[in-house]
Coordinates of C-alpha atoms in Angstrom, one line a residue:
M8 CA 3.3 -47.2 -24.8
K9 CA 4.4 -43.6 -24.3
K10 CA 2.4 -41.2 -26.5
Q11 CA 4.5 -39.2 -29.1
S12 CA 4.7 -35.5 -28.3
K13 CA 3.8 -32.9 -30.9
R14 CA 3.8 -29.2 -30.4
L15 CA 0.7 -27.6 -31.9
S16 CA 0.6 -24.0 -32.9
L17 CA -2.1 -21.6 -31.8
A18 CA -3.6 -21.5 -35.3
E19 CA -3.7 -25.3 -35.4
L20 CA -5.4 -25.5 -32.1
Q21 CA -8.0 -23.0 -33.0
V22 CA -9.0 -24.5 -36.3
G23 CA -9.0 -28.0 -34.9
V24 CA -5.9 -29.5 -36.4
G25 CA -4.6 -32.4 -34.3
S26 CA -6.7 -35.1 -32.7
T27 CA -7.4 -36.7 -29.4
G28 CA -4.4 -38.9 -28.5
T29 CA -2.0 -36.2 -29.6
S30 CA -0.1 -35.0 -26.5
V31 CA 0.7 -31.3 -26.4
E32 CA 4.2 -30.4 -25.4
I33 CA 4.5 -27.4 -23.0
N34 CA 7.1 -24.8 -23.8
E35 CA 8.5 -24.1 -20.4
G36 CA 10.0 -20.8 -21.5
A37 CA 6.8 -19.4 -23.1
T38 CA 4.6 -16.9 -21.3
P39 CA 3.3 -17.2 -18.7
T40 CA 6.3 -18.7 -17.0
L41 CA 6.3 -19.5 -13.3
H42 CA 8.4 -16.3 -13.0
D43 CA 5.6 -14.3 -14.8
L44 CA 3.1 -15.7 -12.4
T45 CA 5.2 -15.0 -9.4
E46 CA 5.5 -11.4 -10.5
T47 CA 1.8 -11.0 -10.0
L48 CA 1.9 -11.9 -6.3
M49 CA 2.4 -8.9 -4.0
F50 CA 2.4 -8.5 -0.3
S51 CA 1.2 -5.1 1.0
P52 CA 1.7 -5.1 4.8
G53 CA 1.0 -1.4 5.0
D54 CA -2.8 -1.9 4.4
G55 CA -3.0 -5.6 5.4
R56 CA -3.6 -7.1 1.9
I57 CA -2.0 -9.7 -0.3
W58 CA -2.7 -9.5 -4.1
L59 CA -2.4 -12.0 -6.9
N60 CA -2.6 -9.4 -9.7
D61 CA -5.9 -7.8 -9.0
Q62 CA -7.4 -10.5 -6.8
R63 CA -7.0 -10.2 -3.0
M64 CA -5.5 -13.3 -1.3
V65 CA -5.4 -14.4 2.3
L66 CA -2.4 -16.1 3.9
W67 CA -3.5 -18.5 6.6
R68 CA -2.4 -21.8 8.1
S69 CA -3.2 -25.0 6.5
S70 CA -4.4 -26.2 9.9
T71 CA -6.9 -23.3 10.0
Y72 CA -8.4 -24.5 6.7
G73 CA -8.4 -28.0 8.1
A74 CA -10.3 -26.9 11.2
L75 CA -12.9 -25.1 9.0
R76 CA -13.2 -28.1 6.8
R77 CA -13.7 -30.5 9.7
E78 CA -16.5 -28.2 11.2
L79 CA -18.2 -28.2 7.8
V80 CA -18.2 -32.0 7.6
L81 CA -19.4 -32.4 11.1
S82 CA -22.1 -29.8 10.9
M83 CA -23.4 -30.3 7.4
G84 CA -22.5 -33.9 6.6
Q85 CA -19.9 -35.1 4.2
E86 CA -21.9 -34.8 1.0
L87 CA -23.0 -31.2 1.6
A88 CA -19.6 -30.2 2.7
R89 CA -18.0 -31.7 -0.3
S90 CA -20.5 -30.0 -2.6
L91 CA -19.8 -26.6 -0.9
L92 CA -16.0 -26.9 -1.1
T93 CA -16.1 -28.3 -4.7
R94 CA -18.1 -25.2 -5.8
V95 CA -15.7 -22.9 -4.0
G96 CA -12.8 -24.5 -5.7
Y97 CA -14.6 -24.3 -9.1
S98 CA -15.1 -20.5 -8.6
A99 CA -11.4 -20.1 -7.7
G100 CA -10.3 -22.0 -10.8
S101 CA -12.5 -19.9 -13.0
R102 CA -11.1 -16.7 -11.5
D103 CA -7.6 -17.8 -12.1
A104 CA -8.4 -18.7 -15.7
Q105 CA -9.8 -15.1 -16.1
L106 CA -6.7 -13.7 -14.6
V107 CA -4.5 -15.5 -17.2
R108 CA -6.8 -14.5 -20.0
E109 CA -6.5 -10.8 -19.0
M110 CA -2.8 -10.8 -18.2
W111 CA -1.6 -12.8 -21.3
P112 CA -4.3 -12.5 -23.9
N113 CA -2.0 -13.6 -26.7
C114 CA -0.3 -16.6 -25.1
D115 CA -0.3 -20.1 -26.5
P116 CA -3.3 -22.1 -25.3
A117 CA -1.1 -24.9 -24.0
N118 CA 0.9 -22.6 -21.8
A119 CA -2.3 -20.8 -20.7
F120 CA -3.7 -24.1 -19.4
Q121 CA -0.4 -25.0 -17.8
A122 CA -0.6 -21.7 -15.9
G123 CA -3.5 -23.3 -13.9
P124 CA -1.4 -26.0 -12.2
R125 CA 1.5 -23.5 -11.7
M126 CA -0.8 -21.0 -10.0
H127 CA -2.2 -23.9 -7.9
S128 CA 1.4 -24.6 -6.8
L129 CA 2.2 -20.9 -6.3
E130 CA -0.8 -20.6 -4.0
G131 CA 0.6 -23.4 -1.8
I132 CA -2.2 -25.9 -2.3
V133 CA -0.4 -28.7 -4.0
R134 CA 2.6 -29.7 -6.1
P135 CA 1.3 -30.9 -9.5
E136 CA 3.0 -33.2 -12.0
T137 CA 1.6 -33.4 -15.5
L138 CA 1.4 -36.9 -16.8
S139 CA -0.7 -36.4 -19.9
F140 CA -2.3 -33.4 -21.5
E141 CA -4.3 -33.5 -24.8
F142 CA -6.8 -31.0 -26.1
D143 CA -8.5 -29.6 -29.2
I144 CA -10.5 -26.5 -28.5
A145 CA -12.4 -26.5 -31.8
R146 CA -13.5 -30.1 -31.4
G147 CA -14.1 -29.9 -27.7
D148 CA -11.7 -32.8 -27.0
F149 CA -9.8 -32.8 -23.7
F150 CA -7.8 -35.2 -21.6
A151 CA -5.5 -34.4 -18.7
E152 CA -3.9 -36.5 -16.1
F153 CA -1.9 -35.3 -13.1
N154 CA -0.2 -36.5 -9.9
W155 CA -0.7 -34.2 -7.0
Y156 CA 2.1 -34.3 -4.4
D157 CA 1.9 -32.9 -0.8
S158 CA -1.8 -32.0 -1.1
S159 CA -2.7 -29.8 1.8
E160 CA -6.3 -30.7 1.6
A161 CA -5.6 -34.5 1.8
E162 CA -3.2 -33.9 4.8
E163 CA -5.8 -32.0 6.7
H164 CA -8.5 -34.6 6.0
I165 CA -6.2 -37.3 7.2
A166 CA -5.4 -35.3 10.3
A167 CA -9.1 -34.9 11.1
F168 CA -10.6 -38.2 10.0
G169 CA -7.7 -40.6 9.3
I170 CA -7.4 -42.9 6.3
G171 CA -10.7 -43.9 4.7
T172 CA -12.1 -45.2 1.4
E173 CA -12.9 -42.0 -0.4
A174 CA -10.9 -39.3 -2.1
A175 CA -10.7 -36.0 -0.1
C176 CA -9.2 -33.3 -2.4
W177 CA -12.7 -31.8 -3.0
M178 CA -11.8 -28.1 -3.4
Q179 CA -8.7 -28.9 -5.6
V180 CA -10.8 -31.1 -7.9
G181 CA -13.3 -28.2 -8.1
Y182 CA -10.4 -25.9 -8.9
A183 CA -9.1 -28.0 -11.7
S184 CA -12.6 -28.5 -13.2
G185 CA -13.3 -24.7 -13.0
Y186 CA -10.0 -23.8 -14.7
A187 CA -10.3 -26.3 -17.4
S188 CA -13.9 -25.5 -18.1
A189 CA -13.1 -21.9 -18.5
F190 CA -10.1 -22.8 -20.7
M191 CA -12.2 -25.1 -23.0
G192 CA -15.5 -23.3 -23.0
K193 CA -17.4 -26.5 -22.0
M194 CA -17.9 -28.5 -18.8
I195 CA -14.7 -30.4 -17.9
I196 CA -14.9 -32.7 -14.9
F197 CA -11.9 -33.9 -13.0
R198 CA -12.0 -37.0 -10.8
E199 CA -9.6 -38.0 -8.1
V200 CA -9.1 -41.7 -8.8
E201 CA -6.5 -42.1 -6.1
C202 CA -5.9 -40.0 -2.9
R203 CA -3.6 -40.1 0.0
S204 CA -6.7 -40.1 2.2
M205 CA -7.4 -43.6 0.7
G206 CA -3.8 -44.8 1.6
A207 CA -2.4 -44.1 -1.9
P208 CA 1.2 -42.7 -2.0
V209 CA 0.1 -39.8 -4.2
C210 CA -3.1 -38.1 -5.3
H211 CA -4.0 -38.9 -8.9
I212 CA -6.6 -37.0 -11.0
I213 CA -8.0 -37.4 -14.5
G214 CA -10.0 -34.8 -16.4
K215 CA -12.1 -35.0 -19.5
P216 CA -15.4 -33.5 -20.8
A217 CA -18.5 -34.3 -18.7
D218 CA -20.2 -36.0 -21.7
Q219 CA -17.2 -38.4 -22.0
W220 CA -17.6 -39.7 -18.5
G221 CA -20.0 -42.7 -18.4
D222 CA -21.7 -41.6 -15.3
P223 CA -21.4 -37.7 -15.1
E224 CA -24.3 -37.5 -12.7
L225 CA -21.9 -38.7 -9.9
D226 CA -20.1 -35.4 -10.2
H227 CA -22.9 -33.0 -11.3
K228 CA -24.5 -33.2 -7.9
Y229 CA -21.5 -31.4 -6.4
F230 CA -21.7 -28.4 -8.7
S231 CA -24.5 -25.9 -8.4
S232 CA -26.6 -25.1 -11.4
K233 CA -24.9 -21.7 -11.7
T234 CA -21.3 -22.8 -11.6
S235 CA -21.2 -23.8 -15.3
E236 CA -23.6 -21.3 -16.8
W237 CA -21.1 -18.7 -17.9
M238 CA -18.6 -21.1 -19.4
H239 CA -21.1 -22.3 -22.0
R240 CA -20.7 -18.9 -23.6
G241 CA -17.4 -20.1 -25.0
A242 CA -14.8 -18.3 -22.8
T243 CA -11.2 -19.5 -23.2
P244 CA -8.1 -17.9 -21.7
C245 CA -6.4 -17.4 -25.0
A246 CA -9.2 -17.4 -27.5
A247 CA -9.3 -14.5 -29.9
G248 CA -11.5 -11.6 -28.9
P249 CA -12.8 -10.4 -25.6
A250 CA -14.3 -12.7 -23.0
P251 CA -18.1 -12.9 -23.0
T252 CA -19.9 -10.7 -20.6
D253 CA -21.8 -12.4 -17.8
P254 CA -24.5 -9.9 -16.5
E255 CA -24.5 -11.7 -13.1
S256 CA -20.7 -11.5 -12.7
P257 CA -19.3 -8.9 -10.3
S258 CA -16.7 -8.1 -13.0
A259 CA -19.4 -7.0 -15.5
P260 CA -21.7 -4.8 -13.5
D261 CA -24.2 -2.2 -14.6
H262 CA -22.4 1.0 -15.3
D263 CA -25.3 3.0 -14.0
E264 CA -25.0 1.6 -10.6
P265 CA -22.2 1.7 -8.0
I266 CA -19.7 -1.1 -8.4
G267 CA -18.1 -3.1 -5.7
I268 CA -17.7 -6.3 -3.7
S269 CA -15.8 -5.0 -0.6
A270 CA -17.2 -5.1 2.9
A271 CA -17.5 -1.3 3.0
F272 CA -19.4 -1.2 -0.3
S273 CA -21.7 -4.1 0.8
A274 CA -22.5 -2.3 4.1
T275 CA -23.4 0.9 2.2
R276 CA -25.5 -1.0 -0.3
H277 CA -27.3 -2.8 2.5
L278 CA -28.3 0.6 4.1
I279 CA -29.5 1.9 0.8
E280 CA -31.6 -1.2 0.2
R281 CA -33.1 -0.8 3.7
V282 CA -34.1 2.8 3.3
A283 CA -35.1 2.8 -0.4
P284 CA -38.7 1.4 0.1
T285 CA -39.5 4.1 2.7
Q286 CA -40.2 7.8 2.3
A287 CA -37.3 8.9 4.7
T288 CA -35.0 11.8 3.8
V289 CA -31.4 10.5 3.3
L290 CA -28.2 12.3 3.9
F291 CA -25.1 11.0 2.1
T292 CA -21.7 12.1 3.6
G293 CA -18.2 11.4 2.4
P294 CA -15.3 12.9 0.6
S295 CA -15.5 14.4 -2.8
G296 CA -15.4 11.9 -5.7
V297 CA -16.9 8.9 -4.0
G298 CA -20.0 8.9 -6.2
K299 CA -22.8 10.5 -4.1
E300 CA -25.0 11.2 -7.1
M301 CA -24.7 7.7 -8.4
Y302 CA -25.7 6.3 -5.0
A303 CA -28.6 8.7 -4.9
Q304 CA -29.7 7.6 -8.4
T305 CA -29.4 3.9 -7.3
L306 CA -31.5 4.6 -4.2
H307 CA -34.2 6.2 -6.5
N308 CA -34.1 3.3 -9.0
I309 CA -34.9 0.7 -6.3
S310 CA -37.5 2.8 -4.5
P311 CA -41.3 2.9 -5.2
R312 CA -40.6 6.3 -6.9
K313 CA -38.5 4.8 -9.7
A314 CA -41.1 5.5 -12.4
N315 CA -41.1 9.2 -11.6
P316 CA -38.4 11.9 -12.1
F317 CA -35.0 11.9 -10.5
I318 CA -33.9 15.6 -10.4
A319 CA -30.4 16.6 -9.3
L320 CA -29.1 20.0 -8.3
N321 CA -25.5 20.9 -7.3
C322 CA -26.2 23.7 -4.8
A323 CA -22.5 24.8 -5.0
A324 CA -22.8 25.5 -8.7
I325 CA -25.8 27.9 -8.4
P326 CA -25.2 31.6 -7.3
D327 CA -26.9 32.5 -4.1
T328 CA -29.2 34.9 -5.9
L329 CA -30.5 32.1 -8.1
V330 CA -30.7 29.2 -5.7
E331 CA -34.3 29.9 -4.6
S332 CA -35.6 30.2 -8.2
E333 CA -33.8 27.0 -9.1
L334 CA -35.4 25.2 -6.2
F335 CA -38.9 26.6 -6.1
G336 CA -39.4 28.1 -9.5
V337 CA -40.2 31.7 -10.6
E338 CA -43.2 33.6 -11.7
K339 CA -43.2 35.9 -14.7
G340 CA -42.0 39.4 -13.8
A341 CA -40.7 38.4 -10.4
F342 CA -37.4 40.1 -11.2
T343 CA -35.6 41.6 -14.2
G344 CA -35.2 39.0 -16.8
A345 CA -38.1 36.7 -15.6
T346 CA -39.9 36.9 -18.9
A347 CA -41.9 33.7 -18.3
S348 CA -43.0 31.5 -15.4
R349 CA -41.1 28.3 -14.9
P350 CA -41.2 25.5 -12.4
G351 CA -38.3 24.8 -10.0
R352 CA -36.7 21.6 -9.1
F353 CA -39.2 20.7 -6.5
E354 CA -42.1 20.8 -9.0
R355 CA -40.2 19.0 -11.6
A356 CA -39.4 16.2 -9.1
H357 CA -43.1 15.8 -8.1
G358 CA -43.7 12.2 -7.3
G359 CA -40.0 11.4 -7.6
T360 CA -36.7 12.2 -6.0
L361 CA -34.8 15.5 -5.6
F362 CA -31.1 15.1 -5.0
L363 CA -29.4 18.2 -3.5
D364 CA -25.6 17.9 -3.7
E365 CA -23.3 20.1 -1.6
I366 CA -26.2 21.1 0.6
S367 CA -23.9 23.0 2.9
S368 CA -23.4 25.8 0.3
L369 CA -27.0 27.0 0.6
S370 CA -27.5 30.4 2.0
F371 CA -29.3 30.9 5.3
V372 CA -32.4 32.2 3.5
A373 CA -32.5 29.3 1.1
Q374 CA -32.0 26.9 4.1
G375 CA -35.1 28.3 5.8
K376 CA -37.3 27.9 2.7
L377 CA -36.0 24.4 2.1
L378 CA -36.8 23.5 5.8
R379 CA -40.4 24.7 5.2
A380 CA -40.7 22.7 2.0
L381 CA -39.5 19.6 3.8
Q382 CA -41.7 20.0 6.8
Q383 CA -44.9 21.1 5.2
R384 CA -44.4 19.7 1.6
V385 CA -45.5 23.0 0.0
I386 CA -43.6 25.6 -1.8
E387 CA -44.1 29.1 -3.3
R388 CA -42.5 30.2 -6.5
V389 CA -40.3 33.3 -6.3
G390 CA -42.6 36.3 -6.9
G391 CA -45.7 34.1 -6.6
I392 CA -48.6 33.9 -4.1
V393 CA -50.0 30.5 -4.9
I394 CA -49.1 27.6 -2.5
I395 CA -48.1 24.5 -4.4
D396 CA -48.3 21.0 -3.0
V397 CA -45.3 18.8 -3.7
D398 CA -44.7 15.2 -3.2
V399 CA -40.9 14.9 -3.2
R400 CA -38.4 12.7 -1.5
V401 CA -35.2 14.7 -0.7
I402 CA -31.7 13.1 -0.8
A403 CA -29.0 15.4 0.3
A404 CA -25.2 15.1 0.1
T405 CA -22.2 16.9 1.5
N406 CA -18.4 16.4 1.8
I407 CA -18.4 18.6 4.9
D408 CA -19.3 17.6 8.4
L409 CA -22.6 19.5 8.9
R410 CA -22.3 19.2 12.7
D411 CA -19.2 21.3 12.5
E412 CA -21.0 23.7 10.2
V413 CA -23.9 24.0 12.7
K414 CA -21.4 24.7 15.5
A415 CA -19.8 27.4 13.4
G416 CA -23.2 29.0 12.8
R417 CA -23.1 28.4 9.0
F418 CA -25.8 25.9 8.9
R419 CA -29.2 25.8 10.5
D420 CA -29.4 23.1 13.2
D421 CA -33.1 22.5 12.6
L422 CA -32.5 21.9 8.9
F423 CA -29.6 19.5 9.8
F424 CA -31.8 17.4 12.0
R425 CA -34.5 17.4 9.3
L426 CA -32.0 16.1 6.8
N427 CA -30.2 13.7 9.1
V428 CA -33.1 11.3 9.3
F429 CA -31.1 8.5 7.7
P430 CA -27.4 9.3 7.3
I431 CA -25.3 7.1 5.1
G432 CA -21.5 7.6 5.1
L433 CA -19.8 6.7 1.8
P434 CA -16.3 5.3 2.3
P435 CA -13.3 6.6 0.4
L436 CA -11.8 4.5 -2.3
K437 CA -8.7 3.7 -0.1
E438 CA -11.2 1.8 2.2
R439 CA -12.6 -0.1 -0.7
R440 CA -9.4 -1.5 -2.3
D441 CA -11.1 -4.8 -3.1
D442 CA -13.3 -2.8 -5.5
I443 CA -10.4 -1.2 -7.4
P444 CA -10.0 -4.1 -9.9
L445 CA -13.7 -4.0 -10.8
L446 CA -13.6 -0.3 -11.3
M447 CA -10.4 -0.6 -13.4
D448 CA -12.0 -3.1 -15.7
T449 CA -15.3 -1.0 -16.0
F450 CA -13.5 2.3 -16.8
L451 CA -11.1 0.6 -19.2
R452 CA -14.0 -0.9 -21.2
R453 CA -15.8 2.4 -21.1
Y454 CA -12.9 4.6 -22.4
R455 CA -11.8 2.0 -25.0
V456 CA -15.2 2.4 -26.6
L457 CA -15.4 6.2 -26.0
H458 CA -12.0 7.0 -27.5
G459 CA -11.9 4.1 -30.0
R460 CA -8.6 2.7 -28.7
E461 CA -7.3 -0.9 -28.7
V462 CA -5.9 -1.4 -25.2
P463 CA -5.7 -5.0 -24.0
G464 CA -5.3 -4.2 -20.2
F465 CA -2.8 -3.2 -17.6
T466 CA 0.8 -4.4 -16.9
P467 CA 1.4 -6.1 -13.5
R468 CA 3.3 -3.0 -12.3
A469 CA 0.3 -0.8 -13.2
V470 CA -2.1 -3.1 -11.4
Q471 CA 0.1 -3.1 -8.3
A472 CA 0.5 0.7 -8.4
L473 CA -3.2 1.3 -8.6
L474 CA -3.9 -1.2 -5.8
Q475 CA -1.4 0.6 -3.5
Y476 CA -2.3 4.3 -4.4
D477 CA -4.4 6.2 -1.8
F478 CA -6.6 8.0 -4.3
P479 CA -7.2 11.4 -2.6
G480 CA -9.7 12.1 -5.4
N481 CA -11.3 8.7 -4.9
I482 CA -13.3 7.1 -7.8
R483 CA -13.2 10.3 -9.8
E484 CA -9.4 10.2 -9.7
L485 CA -9.2 6.5 -10.6
Q486 CA -11.6 7.2 -13.6
N487 CA -9.3 10.1 -14.7
L488 CA -6.1 8.0 -14.4
I489 CA -7.5 5.2 -16.5
E490 CA -8.9 7.6 -19.2
R491 CA -5.4 9.2 -19.3
G492 CA -3.8 5.8 -19.7
V493 CA -6.2 4.8 -22.5
I494 CA -5.4 8.1 -24.4
I495 CA -1.6 8.0 -24.0
V496 CA -0.8 4.3 -24.5
D497 CA 0.2 3.1 -27.9
P498 CA -2.3 0.9 -29.8
G499 CA -2.1 -2.7 -28.7
E500 CA 0.1 -1.8 -25.7
S501 CA -0.9 -2.5 -22.1
I502 CA -1.2 0.5 -19.7
D503 CA 1.9 0.8 -17.5
V504 CA 2.7 3.0 -14.5
H505 CA 4.2 5.9 -16.6
H506 CA 1.0 6.1 -18.6
L507 CA -1.1 6.7 -15.4
F508 CA 0.9 8.8 -13.0
R509 CA 2.0 11.9 -15.0
S510 CA 0.9 14.9 -13.0
G511 CA 2.6 14.6 -9.6
E512 CA 0.7 11.8 -8.0
L513 CA 2.7 9.8 -5.5
H514 CA 2.2 6.1 -4.6
T515 CA 4.7 5.2 -1.9
H516 CA 3.2 2.3 0.0
E517 CA 5.9 -0.3 0.8
A518 CA 5.1 -3.5 -1.0
F519 CA 6.8 -6.9 -1.4
G520 CA 7.0 -9.4 -4.2
L521 CA 8.6 -12.8 -4.6
N522 CA 12.0 -13.4 -6.3
L523 CA 12.9 -16.6 -8.0
S524 CA 14.1 -18.2 -4.8
G525 CA 10.7 -17.7 -3.2
R526 CA 11.8 -14.9 -0.8
L527 CA 10.1 -11.6 -0.3
T528 CA 11.7 -8.7 -2.2
V529 CA 11.0 -5.1 -1.4
H530 CA 9.4 -3.1 -4.2
D531 CA 9.9 0.7 -4.1
G532 CA 7.1 3.2 -4.5
Q533 CA 7.2 2.7 -8.3
I534 CA 6.5 -1.0 -8.0
E535 CA 9.5 -1.8 -10.2
D536 CA 10.5 -5.5 -10.8
P537 CA 13.7 -6.1 -8.8
L538 CA 14.5 -9.0 -11.2
A539 CA 14.0 -7.0 -14.4
L540 CA 16.8 -6.5 -16.9
P541 CA 18.0 -2.9 -17.3
R542 CA 15.5 -1.0 -19.3
V543 CA 16.8 -0.1 -22.7
T544 CA 15.5 2.7 -24.9
I545 CA 14.2 1.6 -28.3
D546 CA 12.5 3.4 -31.0
K547 CA 9.1 1.7 -31.3
A548 CA 8.7 2.8 -34.9
A549 CA 11.7 0.7 -35.8
P550 CA 9.9 -2.0 -37.8
K551 CA 9.0 0.7 -40.4
A552 CA 12.3 2.5 -40.2
D553 CA 15.5 1.8 -42.1
G554 CA 19.1 2.7 -42.1
A555 CA 21.0 3.5 -39.0
V556 CA 18.0 3.7 -36.6
S557 CA 16.8 0.2 -37.7
D558 CA 20.2 -1.3 -37.4
R559 CA 20.7 0.1 -34.0
N560 CA 17.4 -1.2 -32.7
D561 CA 18.1 -4.6 -34.2
A562 CA 21.4 -4.7 -32.3
I563 CA 19.5 -3.7 -29.1
C564 CA 17.0 -6.4 -29.6
R565 CA 19.6 -9.1 -30.1
K566 CA 21.7 -7.9 -27.1
A567 CA 18.6 -8.0 -24.9
L568 CA 17.6 -11.5 -26.1
I569 CA 21.1 -12.8 -25.3
E570 CA 21.2 -11.1 -21.9
A571 CA 17.8 -12.8 -21.1
R572 CA 19.3 -16.1 -22.1
Y573 CA 17.0 -16.3 -25.1
N574 CA 13.9 -15.9 -23.0
V575 CA 11.8 -13.7 -25.4
A576 CA 9.3 -12.7 -22.7
N577 CA 12.0 -11.4 -20.3
A578 CA 13.8 -9.6 -23.1
A579 CA 10.6 -8.0 -24.2
R580 CA 10.0 -6.7 -20.7
A581 CA 13.5 -5.2 -20.5
L582 CA 12.8 -3.4 -23.8
G583 CA 9.4 -2.2 -22.8
L584 CA 7.8 -4.2 -25.6
T585 CA 5.2 -7.0 -25.6
R586 CA 6.5 -10.5 -26.4
A587 CA 4.7 -10.4 -29.8
Q588 CA 6.3 -7.0 -30.7
L589 CA 9.8 -8.3 -29.9
A590 CA 9.2 -11.6 -31.8
Y591 CA 8.2 -9.6 -34.8
R592 CA 11.3 -7.4 -34.7
L593 CA 13.6 -10.4 -34.3
K594 CA 11.9 -12.1 -37.3
K595 CA 12.2 -9.0 -39.4
A596 CA 15.9 -8.8 -38.5
G597 CA 16.4 -12.4 -39.4
F598 CA 17.4 -13.4 -35.9
H599 CA 16.0 -16.8 -34.8

């Protein structure tokens, strides 16, 4: 007998009204729609990247994945290969759930869950059909049943190994389990009960909580112990409040350390970890704003000197006449105004690390004394006669090529070779685009707290613009842009492009998105949506206004809704409002 469908409200789902056996009806027009998800996919051929919102994607042949899968099975054995691919799929599902939570924090839970199969389809993995979907977040009840058509994983398994007796959609089952577990806040296990690799006409999966399977150990062995740790903290894509912070997650790093997962970042971090246990002098090079002092602090923190002082000096900020006294200290009476003896940075850093930023700005005299301190590990205060032993590790940094400075006669070659023991080049942000989403999230959380603002996140256009921008000011500029956006944006509104780029910055990379027919559409430098309705100006204070202004805005809202064919989400985008804001205005106006 077919189950009766009943649409449950967000409030009902959160307080536990409804029961297992009550099927939840999906509102196809509610956010996030397939169109909403399609808008988050962007092709950027200029820098060789594809983005799904803030997650980098890779477009490759299904047969290439099939070849990799075959090699894994042959080299590792079927059980180990299945375990590996299931865990990879689980991670992908968890990340997609996180994307939905961040992009549509106020969406209906039923539609948030349905976004998972839609994203799976958008990514070209499989065409899902929902047969049954029942859940109750508060009670922890969950049951879902799907048919999977045209499974790429099953097709590649059949091509490599033929028809067999076991299901083969390992990564997809892991994806479904990861997405549903993140959605429910408890371990959900999907099983593939029929598969084309077994000769069935279609792949068929069933999902329910791990404790409701009679023999969950059959599935647990395919998940590592860490795959389900974070979701026990109660994360759900549309639950009220922010997602829990996982200290081991790359999206929730320590703010006192450099942040990144890109290849360029990983290479830099590897070099720092190699040199940190030694006593070698390190020279950081790279453009302004890449975070040289933070890298130096990290090197100190993981070195044997971490319990001792880390002292930093920006050589460019100190006048030439005072550089020596800052570095080496001064004795009382050494010059006019020296009313007391005081130690310099070398003495204060004894046993620890001295970081010298903008080292190229030192005068020739100061360069000579610095060279002596590095070579002999002794200093003399200005005006003093006592030789002081110092045990200091020096880390220097510059945004200028010191070799060119040596050739031009502005920097001592002997000091350069003394500093250049272990050079580490820090990449500009445009070479670390995979790290931009992590930095965006970090800075957004930091400035929300600092300025006491309620900012849910970024619009898809803003994300795309930041991913395409070249950042001549590097991380410092990204930090400034996001702080600017947090300050300018209205409470409860997501940061958009016009909140970020307000002082002449240009972002003109050519980018492509998908239209409703699935074809690539060129975006201009402003990352505008080619399918968006014409933007209409509306007074955002209208709910509190009355008279002519309120009437005019009510008319604008009605017109936008009609032009959007009563799709509230599309109408809200055309008006520059959130879906919740437009729904509130329509309700106030008595338009249903």
